[in-house]
DNA sequence: CAAATAACATACAGGCTGTATGTATGCAAC
DNA sequence: GTTGCATACATACAGCCTGTATGTTATTTG
């Protein structure tokens, strides 16, 4: 607890406190019903600090989301290393995605409030930079270059949406096994065995 | 323009004016950035009238959404009459859904702002009462009672999400033909021919 | 050590939501 | 037909929230 702290240290500490407090409140009450006075109180800073680090409330939300999307992408990468069996890698990545999205709050942040606050196009670009990219590359590796009845980017988007809905349903209390198996069944029909 | 109007007439007229004005503004600027003063100005009534007819702003939004979901469901029903060919009916209903969702504003209302404002569970129940129910019944008719690798309600939810993403992508400017064919391809893999 | 700057803190203006209260018109009973 | 009530609004107000503008303190730099 030295009162002697370097400037980047102070800044990073308050930034982290704001991100953590904001994440917790956005998850608990949703973006719209969370006020900046609440956030700064939980983070034990003032609104001046918030508006010093972030342009506005959506900008803070965006920062929370990018962290979260990065964490999800990391978990997928760890599980679905693109080895010699691309089909197995896609299925492993699929289950890893559902596991990653079961971390409390992630569905609300990334799938519910995110599109409304930042717009579906910005969410799509965050997604394409993280989780969806893994899926697309997995499909390309598993399907090869021969002609197909569908475009890979389009099918990636459709499957990605199905993944999201599965995560939401599981979060809402549906049977996880039922949605996991339905999702795998869907992927297997798109990527035929060998 | 007789100043002599019956009470139910007056009420229904202002209700309709509010719903129409609100829909237009929610579509143009989104729910969060649309204020009730704006809405009542466009509808040429006062905020007193709004809060007389609707409990609060989310309640007005819900009324707009229910109308919209009903309209979508009607278009699907018209196209996918469950005749003797259940597989063809599912495919016809699929294309009808994408057409219905191409009416300007519907994706934003039903797929973007809806889940954030009313919560995904309430949106899911509105959907199950309208469009998703058609799809589930179509799948049941097309797949029959024999055992499958997946549960029909779960697969209905996943396909429904893929439909929604296709509608969003088309709205965002992606190639409609690519998404239509990818979507049909997905449905065909779930519902094998005959 | 002095000036400049980063990192906040405080104060304020404008706008929005929901409620409480007031009013006029249709309506129903007598 | 008039009296009383309910419906359908209209107006006014209180509280909160967002973003900005300005002030203050600690750190860094020349």
CSV table of C-alpha atoms (C1' of nucleotides) in Angstrom, one decimal:
chain,number,residue,atom,x,y,z
A,1,UNK,CA,0.0,0.0,0.0
A,2,UNK,CA,2.6,2.6,-0.8
A,3,UNK,CA,1.0,5.9,-1.8
A,4,UNK,CA,3.8,6.0,-4.4
A,5,UNK,CA,2.4,4.6,-7.6
A,6,UNK,CA,3.4,5.0,-11.1
A,7,UNK,CA,0.9,6.6,-13.5
A,8,UNK,CA,0.3,3.6,-15.8
A,9,UNK,CA,-0.2,1.4,-12.7
A,10,UNK,CA,-2.9,3.7,-11.4
A,11,UNK,CA,-4.6,3.9,-14.7
A,12,UNK,CA,-4.6,0.2,-15.3
A,13,UNK,CA,-5.9,-0.5,-11.8
A,14,UNK,CA,-8.9,1.9,-12.2
A,15,UNK,CA,-9.5,0.6,-15.7
A,16,UNK,CA,-9.6,-3.0,-14.5
A,17,UNK,CA,-11.8,-2.0,-11.5
A,18,UNK,CA,-14.3,-0.3,-13.9
A,19,UNK,CA,-14.3,-3.2,-16.3
A,20,UNK,CA,-14.9,-5.7,-13.5
A,21,UNK,CA,-17.6,-3.7,-11.8
A,22,UNK,CA,-19.3,-2.9,-15.1
A,23,UNK,CA,-19.3,-6.5,-16.2
A,24,UNK,CA,-20.9,-7.7,-12.9
A,25,UNK,CA,-23.7,-5.1,-13.1
A,26,UNK,CA,-24.3,-5.5,-16.8
A,27,UNK,CA,-24.8,-9.2,-16.2
A,28,UNK,CA,-26.9,-8.8,-13.1
A,29,UNK,CA,-29.3,-6.0,-14.3
A,30,UNK,CA,-28.7,-5.7,-18.0
A,31,UNK,CA,-27.0,-2.8,-19.8
A,32,UNK,CA,-30.0,-0.4,-19.9
A,33,UNK,CA,-30.9,-0.7,-16.2
A,34,UNK,CA,-27.3,-0.2,-15.1
A,35,UNK,CA,-26.3,3.4,-14.4
A,36,UNK,CA,-22.9,4.8,-14.4
A,37,UNK,CA,-23.2,6.1,-10.8
A,38,UNK,CA,-23.8,2.4,-9.8
A,39,UNK,CA,-20.8,1.3,-11.7
A,40,UNK,CA,-18.4,3.8,-10.3
A,41,UNK,CA,-19.7,3.1,-6.8
A,42,UNK,CA,-19.0,-0.6,-7.2
A,43,UNK,CA,-15.6,0.2,-8.6
A,44,UNK,CA,-14.9,2.7,-5.9
A,45,UNK,CA,-14.0,5.5,-8.3
A,46,UNK,CA,-15.8,8.5,-9.5
A,47,UNK,CA,-17.7,9.2,-12.8
A,48,UNK,CA,-14.8,11.4,-13.7
A,49,UNK,CA,-12.5,8.4,-13.9
A,50,UNK,CA,-15.0,6.5,-16.0
A,51,UNK,CA,-15.3,9.3,-18.6
A,52,UNK,CA,-11.6,9.8,-18.5
A,53,UNK,CA,-11.0,6.2,-19.6
A,54,UNK,CA,-14.0,5.6,-21.8
A,55,UNK,CA,-15.7,7.9,-24.3
A,56,UNK,CA,-19.2,7.0,-23.1
A,57,UNK,CA,-21.3,4.2,-21.7
A,58,UNK,CA,-21.4,2.2,-24.9
A,59,UNK,CA,-17.6,2.5,-25.2
A,60,UNK,CA,-17.3,0.9,-21.7
A,61,UNK,CA,-19.7,-1.8,-22.7
A,62,UNK,CA,-17.7,-2.5,-25.9
A,63,UNK,CA,-14.5,-2.9,-23.8
A,64,UNK,CA,-16.2,-5.4,-21.6
A,65,UNK,CA,-17.5,-7.3,-24.6
A,66,UNK,CA,-14.1,-7.5,-26.4
A,67,UNK,CA,-12.5,-9.0,-23.3
A,68,UNK,CA,-15.3,-11.5,-23.1
A,69,UNK,CA,-15.1,-12.5,-26.7
A,70,UNK,CA,-11.4,-12.9,-26.5
A,71,UNK,CA,-11.8,-15.2,-23.5
A,72,UNK,CA,-14.3,-17.3,-25.4
A,73,UNK,CA,-12.0,-17.5,-28.5
A,74,UNK,CA,-9.1,-18.6,-26.3
A,75,UNK,CA,-11.1,-21.5,-24.8
A,76,UNK,CA,-12.0,-22.7,-28.3
A,77,UNK,CA,-8.5,-22.4,-29.6
A,78,UNK,CA,-7.3,-24.5,-26.7
A,79,UNK,CA,-9.8,-27.3,-27.4
A,80,UNK,CA,-9.9,-27.3,-31.2
A,81,UNK,CA,-6.3,-27.2,-32.2
A,82,UNK,CA,-6.5,-27.8,-36.0
A,83,UNK,CA,-4.7,-31.1,-36.1
A,84,UNK,CA,-4.8,-33.8,-38.7
A,85,UNK,CA,-8.5,-34.6,-38.2
A,86,UNK,CA,-10.4,-31.4,-39.2
A,87,UNK,CA,-13.9,-33.0,-38.7
A,88,UNK,CA,-13.0,-34.0,-35.1
A,89,UNK,CA,-11.5,-30.5,-34.5
A,90,UNK,CA,-14.8,-28.8,-35.6
A,91,UNK,CA,-16.8,-31.0,-33.2
A,92,UNK,CA,-14.4,-30.5,-30.4
A,93,UNK,CA,-14.5,-26.7,-31.0
A,94,UNK,CA,-18.3,-26.9,-31.0
A,95,UNK,CA,-18.5,-28.4,-27.6
A,96,UNK,CA,-15.8,-26.0,-26.3
A,97,UNK,CA,-17.9,-23.1,-27.5
A,98,UNK,CA,-20.9,-24.3,-25.6
A,99,UNK,CA,-18.8,-24.8,-22.5
A,100,UNK,CA,-17.2,-21.4,-22.8
A,101,UNK,CA,-20.6,-19.7,-23.2
A,102,UNK,CA,-21.8,-21.4,-20.0
A,103,UNK,CA,-19.7,-19.1,-18.0
A,104,UNK,CA,-22.4,-17.0,-16.2
A,105,UNK,CA,-23.3,-13.8,-17.9
A,106,UNK,CA,-21.7,-14.4,-21.3
A,107,UNK,CA,-24.9,-15.1,-23.1
A,108,UNK,CA,-26.5,-12.0,-21.9
A,109,UNK,CA,-23.4,-9.8,-22.7
A,110,UNK,CA,-22.5,-11.3,-26.1
A,111,UNK,CA,-25.9,-12.5,-27.4
A,112,UNK,CA,-28.6,-10.3,-25.9
A,113,UNK,CA,-27.4,-6.9,-24.9
A,114,UNK,CA,-24.5,-6.8,-27.3
A,115,UNK,CA,-26.5,-6.7,-30.6
A,116,UNK,CA,-28.9,-4.1,-29.2
A,117,UNK,CA,-26.3,-1.7,-27.8
A,118,UNK,CA,-23.6,-2.0,-30.4
A,119,UNK,CA,-25.6,-3.1,-33.4
A,120,UNK,CA,-25.6,-6.5,-35.0
A,121,UNK,CA,-23.0,-5.6,-37.5
A,122,UNK,CA,-20.4,-4.6,-34.9
A,123,UNK,CA,-21.2,-7.7,-32.9
A,124,UNK,CA,-20.8,-9.8,-36.1
A,125,UNK,CA,-17.4,-8.2,-36.7
A,126,UNK,CA,-16.2,-8.9,-33.1
A,127,UNK,CA,-17.5,-12.5,-33.6
A,128,UNK,CA,-15.8,-12.9,-36.9
A,129,UNK,CA,-12.6,-11.8,-35.3
A,130,UNK,CA,-12.9,-14.4,-32.6
A,131,UNK,CA,-15.2,-17.4,-32.3
A,132,UNK,CA,-16.8,-17.4,-35.8
A,133,UNK,CA,-13.4,-17.3,-37.5
A,134,UNK,CA,-12.4,-20.6,-35.8
A,135,UNK,CA,-15.6,-22.2,-37.1
A,136,UNK,CA,-15.2,-21.0,-40.6
A,137,UNK,CA,-11.6,-22.2,-40.8
A,138,UNK,CA,-12.6,-25.5,-39.3
A,139,UNK,CA,-15.3,-25.9,-42.0
A,140,UNK,CA,-12.9,-24.9,-44.7
A,141,UNK,CA,-10.4,-27.5,-43.5
A,142,UNK,CA,-13.0,-30.2,-43.1
A,143,UNK,CA,-14.9,-29.6,-46.4
A,144,UNK,CA,-12.0,-29.0,-48.7
A,145,UNK,CA,-12.0,-27.1,-51.9
A,146,UNK,CA,-14.5,-29.2,-53.9
A,147,UNK,CA,-17.8,-27.6,-54.9
A,148,UNK,CA,-20.7,-27.7,-52.4
A,149,UNK,CA,-24.4,-26.8,-52.3
A,150,UNK,CA,-23.7,-23.8,-50.0
A,151,UNK,CA,-21.2,-21.1,-49.5
A,152,UNK,CA,-18.9,-21.6,-46.5
A,153,UNK,CA,-19.2,-18.1,-45.1
A,154,UNK,CA,-23.0,-18.3,-45.2
A,155,UNK,CA,-23.1,-21.7,-43.6
A,156,UNK,CA,-20.7,-20.5,-40.9
A,157,UNK,CA,-23.0,-17.7,-40.0
A,158,UNK,CA,-26.0,-20.0,-39.8
A,159,UNK,CA,-24.2,-22.6,-37.7
A,160,UNK,CA,-22.8,-19.8,-35.5
A,161,UNK,CA,-26.4,-18.6,-34.9
A,162,UNK,CA,-27.5,-22.1,-34.0
A,163,UNK,CA,-24.6,-22.3,-31.5
A,164,UNK,CA,-25.7,-19.1,-29.9
A,165,UNK,CA,-29.2,-20.2,-29.6
A,166,UNK,CA,-28.1,-23.5,-28.0
A,167,UNK,CA,-26.0,-21.5,-25.4
A,168,UNK,CA,-29.1,-19.3,-24.7
A,169,UNK,CA,-31.3,-22.3,-24.3
A,170,UNK,CA,-28.9,-24.1,-21.9
A,171,UNK,CA,-28.5,-20.9,-19.9
A,172,UNK,CA,-32.3,-20.6,-19.7
A,173,UNK,CA,-32.6,-24.1,-18.1
A,174,UNK,CA,-33.2,-26.4,-21.1
A,175,UNK,CA,-31.6,-29.8,-21.1
A,176,UNK,CA,-28.0,-29.3,-22.0
A,177,UNK,CA,-27.6,-32.8,-23.3
A,178,UNK,CA,-30.5,-32.4,-25.7
A,179,UNK,CA,-29.1,-29.2,-27.2
A,180,UNK,CA,-25.5,-30.5,-27.3
A,181,UNK,CA,-26.6,-33.5,-29.2
A,182,UNK,CA,-28.9,-31.6,-31.5
A,183,UNK,CA,-26.0,-29.2,-32.3
A,184,UNK,CA,-23.5,-32.0,-32.9
A,185,UNK,CA,-26.1,-33.7,-35.1
A,186,UNK,CA,-26.5,-30.5,-37.1
A,187,UNK,CA,-22.7,-30.1,-37.5
A,188,UNK,CA,-22.3,-33.7,-38.6
A,189,UNK,CA,-24.9,-33.3,-41.3
A,190,UNK,CA,-23.0,-30.3,-42.7
A,191,UNK,CA,-19.6,-32.0,-42.4
A,192,UNK,CA,-20.1,-35.6,-43.7
A,193,UNK,CA,-17.7,-38.2,-42.2
A,194,UNK,CA,-14.5,-38.1,-44.2
B,1,UNK,CA,-64.4,15.0,-39.1
B,2,UNK,CA,-67.5,15.1,-36.9
B,3,UNK,CA,-66.4,16.0,-33.4
B,4,UNK,CA,-69.0,13.4,-32.3
B,5,UNK,CA,-67.1,10.1,-31.8
B,6,UNK,CA,-67.9,7.1,-29.7
B,7,UNK,CA,-65.4,6.3,-26.9
B,8,UNK,CA,-64.2,3.0,-28.2
B,9,UNK,CA,-63.6,4.7,-31.6
B,10,UNK,CA,-61.4,7.4,-30.0
B,11,UNK,CA,-59.5,4.9,-27.9
B,12,UNK,CA,-58.8,2.6,-30.9
B,13,UNK,CA,-57.7,5.5,-33.1
B,14,UNK,CA,-55.2,6.9,-30.6
B,15,UNK,CA,-54.0,3.3,-29.8
B,16,UNK,CA,-53.4,2.7,-33.5
B,17,UNK,CA,-51.7,6.1,-34.0
B,18,UNK,CA,-49.3,5.3,-31.1
B,19,UNK,CA,-48.5,1.9,-32.3
B,20,UNK,CA,-47.8,3.1,-35.8
B,21,UNK,CA,-45.7,6.1,-34.7
B,22,UNK,CA,-43.8,3.9,-32.2
B,23,UNK,CA,-43.0,1.2,-34.8
B,24,UNK,CA,-41.6,3.7,-37.2
B,25,UNK,CA,-39.4,5.4,-34.6
B,26,UNK,CA,-38.3,2.1,-33.0
B,27,UNK,CA,-37.2,0.9,-36.5
B,28,UNK,CA,-35.5,4.2,-37.4
B,29,UNK,CA,-33.6,4.9,-34.3
B,30,UNK,CA,-33.9,1.8,-32.1
B,31,UNK,CA,-35.8,1.4,-28.9
B,32,UNK,CA,-33.2,3.0,-26.6
B,33,UNK,CA,-32.8,6.2,-28.6
B,34,UNK,CA,-36.5,6.7,-29.1
B,35,UNK,CA,-38.1,8.9,-26.5
B,36,UNK,CA,-41.8,8.9,-25.5
B,37,UNK,CA,-42.0,12.7,-26.3
B,38,UNK,CA,-40.9,11.9,-29.8
B,39,UNK,CA,-43.5,9.1,-30.2
B,40,UNK,CA,-46.4,11.2,-29.0
B,41,UNK,CA,-45.4,14.1,-31.2
B,42,UNK,CA,-45.4,11.8,-34.2
B,43,UNK,CA,-48.7,10.3,-33.2
B,44,UNK,CA,-50.2,13.7,-32.5
B,45,UNK,CA,-51.3,12.8,-29.0
B,46,UNK,CA,-49.9,13.6,-25.5
B,47,UNK,CA,-47.8,11.5,-23.2
B,48,UNK,CA,-50.9,11.2,-21.0
B,49,UNK,CA,-52.6,9.2,-23.8
B,50,UNK,CA,-49.6,7.0,-24.1
B,51,UNK,CA,-49.5,6.2,-20.4
B,52,UNK,CA,-53.2,5.7,-20.4
B,53,UNK,CA,-53.1,3.0,-22.9
B,54,UNK,CA,-49.8,1.4,-22.0
B,55,UNK,CA,-48.2,0.7,-18.6
B,56,UNK,CA,-44.8,1.9,-19.6
B,57,UNK,CA,-42.4,2.1,-22.6
B,58,UNK,CA,-41.6,-1.6,-22.6
B,59,UNK,CA,-45.3,-2.3,-22.7
B,60,UNK,CA,-45.8,-0.2,-25.8
B,61,UNK,CA,-42.8,-2.0,-27.4
B,62,UNK,CA,-44.3,-5.4,-26.5
B,63,UNK,CA,-47.6,-4.4,-28.2
B,64,UNK,CA,-45.7,-3.4,-31.3
B,65,UNK,CA,-43.8,-6.7,-31.3
B,66,UNK,CA,-46.9,-8.8,-30.9
B,67,UNK,CA,-48.5,-7.2,-33.9
B,68,UNK,CA,-45.3,-7.8,-35.9
B,69,UNK,CA,-44.9,-11.4,-34.9
B,70,UNK,CA,-48.5,-12.1,-35.8
B,71,UNK,CA,-48.0,-10.6,-39.2
B,72,UNK,CA,-45.0,-12.8,-39.8
B,73,UNK,CA,-46.9,-15.9,-38.6
B,74,UNK,CA,-49.8,-15.1,-41.0
B,75,UNK,CA,-47.5,-14.9,-44.0
B,76,UNK,CA,-45.9,-18.2,-43.1
B,77,UNK,CA,-49.2,-19.9,-42.6
B,78,UNK,CA,-50.4,-18.7,-46.0
B,79,UNK,CA,-47.4,-20.1,-47.8
B,80,UNK,CA,-46.9,-23.4,-45.9
B,81,UNK,CA,-50.3,-24.9,-45.7
B,82,UNK,CA,-49.6,-28.3,-44.2
B,83,UNK,CA,-50.7,-30.3,-47.2
B,84,UNK,CA,-49.8,-33.9,-48.1
B,85,UNK,CA,-46.2,-33.1,-48.7
B,86,UNK,CA,-44.7,-32.1,-45.3
B,87,UNK,CA,-41.2,-31.8,-46.5
B,88,UNK,CA,-42.2,-29.4,-49.3
B,89,UNK,CA,-44.3,-27.5,-46.8
B,90,UNK,CA,-41.4,-27.0,-44.5
B,91,UNK,CA,-39.2,-25.7,-47.3
B,92,UNK,CA,-42.0,-23.4,-48.5
B,93,UNK,CA,-42.5,-22.1,-45.0
B,94,UNK,CA,-38.8,-21.5,-44.7
B,95,UNK,CA,-38.7,-19.3,-47.8
B,96,UNK,CA,-41.8,-17.5,-46.6
B,97,UNK,CA,-40.2,-16.7,-43.3
B,98,UNK,CA,-37.2,-15.1,-45.0
B,99,UNK,CA,-39.6,-13.1,-47.2
B,100,UNK,CA,-41.7,-12.0,-44.3
B,101,UNK,CA,-38.6,-10.9,-42.3
B,102,UNK,CA,-37.5,-8.8,-45.3
B,103,UNK,CA,-40.2,-6.3,-44.5
B,104,UNK,CA,-38.2,-3.3,-43.4
B,105,UNK,CA,-37.6,-3.0,-39.6
B,106,UNK,CA,-38.8,-6.5,-38.7
B,107,UNK,CA,-35.3,-7.9,-38.0
B,108,UNK,CA,-34.4,-4.9,-35.8
B,109,UNK,CA,-37.7,-5.1,-33.9
B,110,UNK,CA,-38.0,-8.9,-33.4
B,111,UNK,CA,-34.3,-10.0,-33.5
B,112,UNK,CA,-32.2,-7.2,-32.1
B,113,UNK,CA,-34.1,-4.9,-29.8
B,114,UNK,CA,-36.7,-7.4,-28.7
B,115,UNK,CA,-34.5,-9.8,-26.8
B,116,UNK,CA,-32.7,-7.0,-25.1
B,117,UNK,CA,-35.8,-5.1,-24.0
B,118,UNK,CA,-38.2,-7.9,-23.2
B,119,UNK,CA,-35.6,-10.6,-22.4
B,120,UNK,CA,-34.9,-13.7,-24.5
B,121,UNK,CA,-37.4,-15.9,-22.7
B,122,UNK,CA,-40.3,-13.6,-23.5
B,123,UNK,CA,-39.2,-13.3,-27.1
B,124,UNK,CA,-38.9,-17.0,-27.2
B,125,UNK,CA,-42.5,-17.5,-26.0
B,126,UNK,CA,-43.8,-14.9,-28.5
B,127,UNK,CA,-41.9,-16.8,-31.2
B,128,UNK,CA,-43.1,-20.2,-30.1
B,129,UNK,CA,-46.6,-18.9,-30.2
B,130,UNK,CA,-46.2,-17.8,-33.8
B,131,UNK,CA,-43.4,-18.6,-36.2
B,132,UNK,CA,-41.5,-21.2,-34.3
B,133,UNK,CA,-44.6,-23.3,-33.8
B,134,UNK,CA,-45.1,-23.6,-37.5
B,135,UNK,CA,-41.6,-24.9,-37.9
B,136,UNK,CA,-41.9,-27.4,-35.1
B,137,UNK,CA,-45.2,-28.7,-36.4
B,138,UNK,CA,-43.7,-28.9,-39.9
B,139,UNK,CA,-40.7,-30.9,-38.6
B,140,UNK,CA,-42.9,-33.2,-36.7
B,141,UNK,CA,-45.0,-33.9,-39.7
B,142,UNK,CA,-42.0,-34.4,-42.0
B,143,UNK,CA,-40.0,-36.5,-39.6
B,144,UNK,CA,-42.7,-38.8,-38.2
B,145,UNK,CA,-42.7,-40.6,-34.9
B,146,UNK,CA,-39.7,-42.8,-35.5
B,147,UNK,CA,-36.6,-42.3,-33.3
B,148,UNK,CA,-34.1,-39.7,-34.3
B,149,UNK,CA,-30.6,-38.6,-33.2
B,150,UNK,CA,-32.0,-35.3,-31.9
B,151,UNK,CA,-35.1,-33.9,-30.1
B,152,UNK,CA,-37.5,-32.0,-32.3
B,153,UNK,CA,-38.0,-29.0,-30.0
B,154,UNK,CA,-34.2,-28.6,-29.7
B,155,UNK,CA,-33.7,-28.9,-33.4
B,156,UNK,CA,-36.6,-26.5,-34.0
B,157,UNK,CA,-34.9,-23.9,-31.8
B,158,UNK,CA,-31.5,-24.3,-33.6
B,159,UNK,CA,-33.0,-24.0,-37.1
B,160,UNK,CA,-35.1,-21.1,-36.0
B,161,UNK,CA,-32.0,-19.3,-34.8
B,162,UNK,CA,-30.3,-20.0,-38.2
B,163,UNK,CA,-33.4,-18.5,-39.9
B,164,UNK,CA,-33.1,-15.4,-37.8
B,165,UNK,CA,-29.4,-15.0,-38.7
B,166,UNK,CA,-30.1,-15.5,-42.3
B,167,UNK,CA,-32.7,-12.7,-42.2
B,168,UNK,CA,-30.3,-10.4,-40.4
B,169,UNK,CA,-27.5,-11.1,-42.9
B,170,UNK,CA,-29.8,-10.4,-45.8
B,171,UNK,CA,-31.0,-7.2,-44.2
B,172,UNK,CA,-27.3,-6.3,-43.7
B,173,UNK,CA,-26.7,-6.6,-47.4
B,174,UNK,CA,-25.3,-10.1,-47.8
B,175,UNK,CA,-26.3,-12.0,-50.9
B,176,UNK,CA,-29.8,-13.2,-50.3
B,177,UNK,CA,-29.4,-16.1,-52.7
B,178,UNK,CA,-26.4,-17.4,-50.8
B,179,UNK,CA,-28.2,-17.4,-47.5
B,180,UNK,CA,-31.4,-18.8,-48.9
B,181,UNK,CA,-29.7,-21.7,-50.5
B,182,UNK,CA,-27.5,-22.3,-47.4
B,183,UNK,CA,-30.6,-22.3,-45.3
B,184,UNK,CA,-32.5,-24.7,-47.5
B,185,UNK,CA,-29.4,-26.9,-47.6
B,186,UNK,CA,-29.5,-27.0,-43.8
B,187,UNK,CA,-33.2,-27.8,-43.7
B,188,UNK,CA,-32.8,-30.6,-46.3
B,189,UNK,CA,-30.0,-32.2,-44.3
B,190,UNK,CA,-32.3,-32.3,-41.2
B,191,UNK,CA,-35.4,-33.5,-43.2
B,192,UNK,CA,-34.1,-36.2,-45.5
B,193,UNK,CA,-36.1,-36.6,-48.8
B,194,UNK,CA,-39.1,-38.9,-48.2
C,1,DC,C1',12.9,22.7,-9.5
C,2,DA,C1',9.5,24.3,-12.7
C,3,DA,C1',6.4,23.5,-16.3
C,4,DA,C1',3.5,20.4,-18.5
C,5,DT,C1',0.6,16.6,-18.5
C,6,DA,C1',-1.9,12.6,-17.0
C,7,DA,C1',-5.4,11.1,-13.9
C,8,DC,C1',-8.8,11.9,-11.9
C,9,DA,C1',-12.8,14.8,-8.9
C,10,DT,C1',-16.8,18.0,-8.8
C,11,DA,C1',-20.4,20.7,-10.7
C,12,DC,C1',-23.8,21.6,-14.0
C,13,DA,C1',-27.2,21.5,-18.0
C,14,DG,C1',-30.4,19.2,-20.5
C,15,DG,C1',-33.4,15.4,-21.3
C,16,DC,C1',-36.2,11.4,-20.2
C,17,DT,C1',-39.3,8.3,-17.5
C,18,DG,C1',-43.1,7.5,-14.6
C,19,DT,C1',-46.6,9.3,-11.5
C,20,DA,C1',-49.9,12.4,-9.6
C,21,DT,C1',-53.3,15.4,-10.4
C,22,DG,C1',-56.7,18.0,-13.2
C,23,DT,C1',-60.3,18.2,-16.9
C,24,DA,C1',-63.7,17.2,-20.5
C,25,DT,C1',-66.4,14.1,-22.9
C,26,DG,C1',-69.2,10.0,-23.5
C,27,DC,C1',-72.4,7.0,-21.0
C,28,DA,C1',-75.8,5.0,-18.0
C,29,DA,C1',-79.3,5.1,-14.6
C,30,DC,C1',-83.2,7.3,-13.0
D,1,DG,C1',-83.1,15.3,-19.5
D,2,DT,C1',-80.3,15.6,-15.8
D,3,DT,C1',-77.3,13.7,-12.5
D,4,DG,C1',-73.5,10.9,-11.4
D,5,DC,C1',-69.8,8.0,-12.8
D,6,DA,C1',-66.2,6.2,-15.8
D,7,DT,C1',-63.4,6.7,-19.7
D,8,DA,C1',-59.9,9.1,-22.1
D,9,DC,C1',-57.1,11.9,-22.1
D,10,DA,C1',-54.0,16.6,-20.7
D,11,DT,C1',-50.7,19.0,-17.7
D,12,DA,C1',-47.4,19.4,-14.1
D,13,DC,C1',-43.9,17.6,-11.3
D,14,DA,C1',-40.1,14.8,-9.0
D,15,DG,C1',-36.3,12.1,-9.5
D,16,DC,C1',-32.7,10.1,-12.1
D,17,DC,C1',-29.3,9.7,-15.7
D,18,DT,C1',-26.0,11.0,-19.3
D,19,DG,C1',-22.3,13.8,-21.0
D,20,DT,C1',-19.5,17.9,-20.6
D,21,DA,C1',-17.1,21.6,-18.6
D,22,DT,C1',-14.2,23.0,-15.2
D,23,DG,C1',-11.2,22.4,-11.2
D,24,DT,C1',-7.6,19.9,-8.5
D,25,DT,C1',-3.8,16.8,-7.4
D,26,DA,C1',-0.1,13.8,-8.3
D,27,DT,C1',3.3,12.4,-11.7
D,28,DT,C1',6.6,13.0,-15.2
D,29,DT,C1',9.7,15.7,-18.0
D,30,DG,C1',13.1,19.1,-19.4
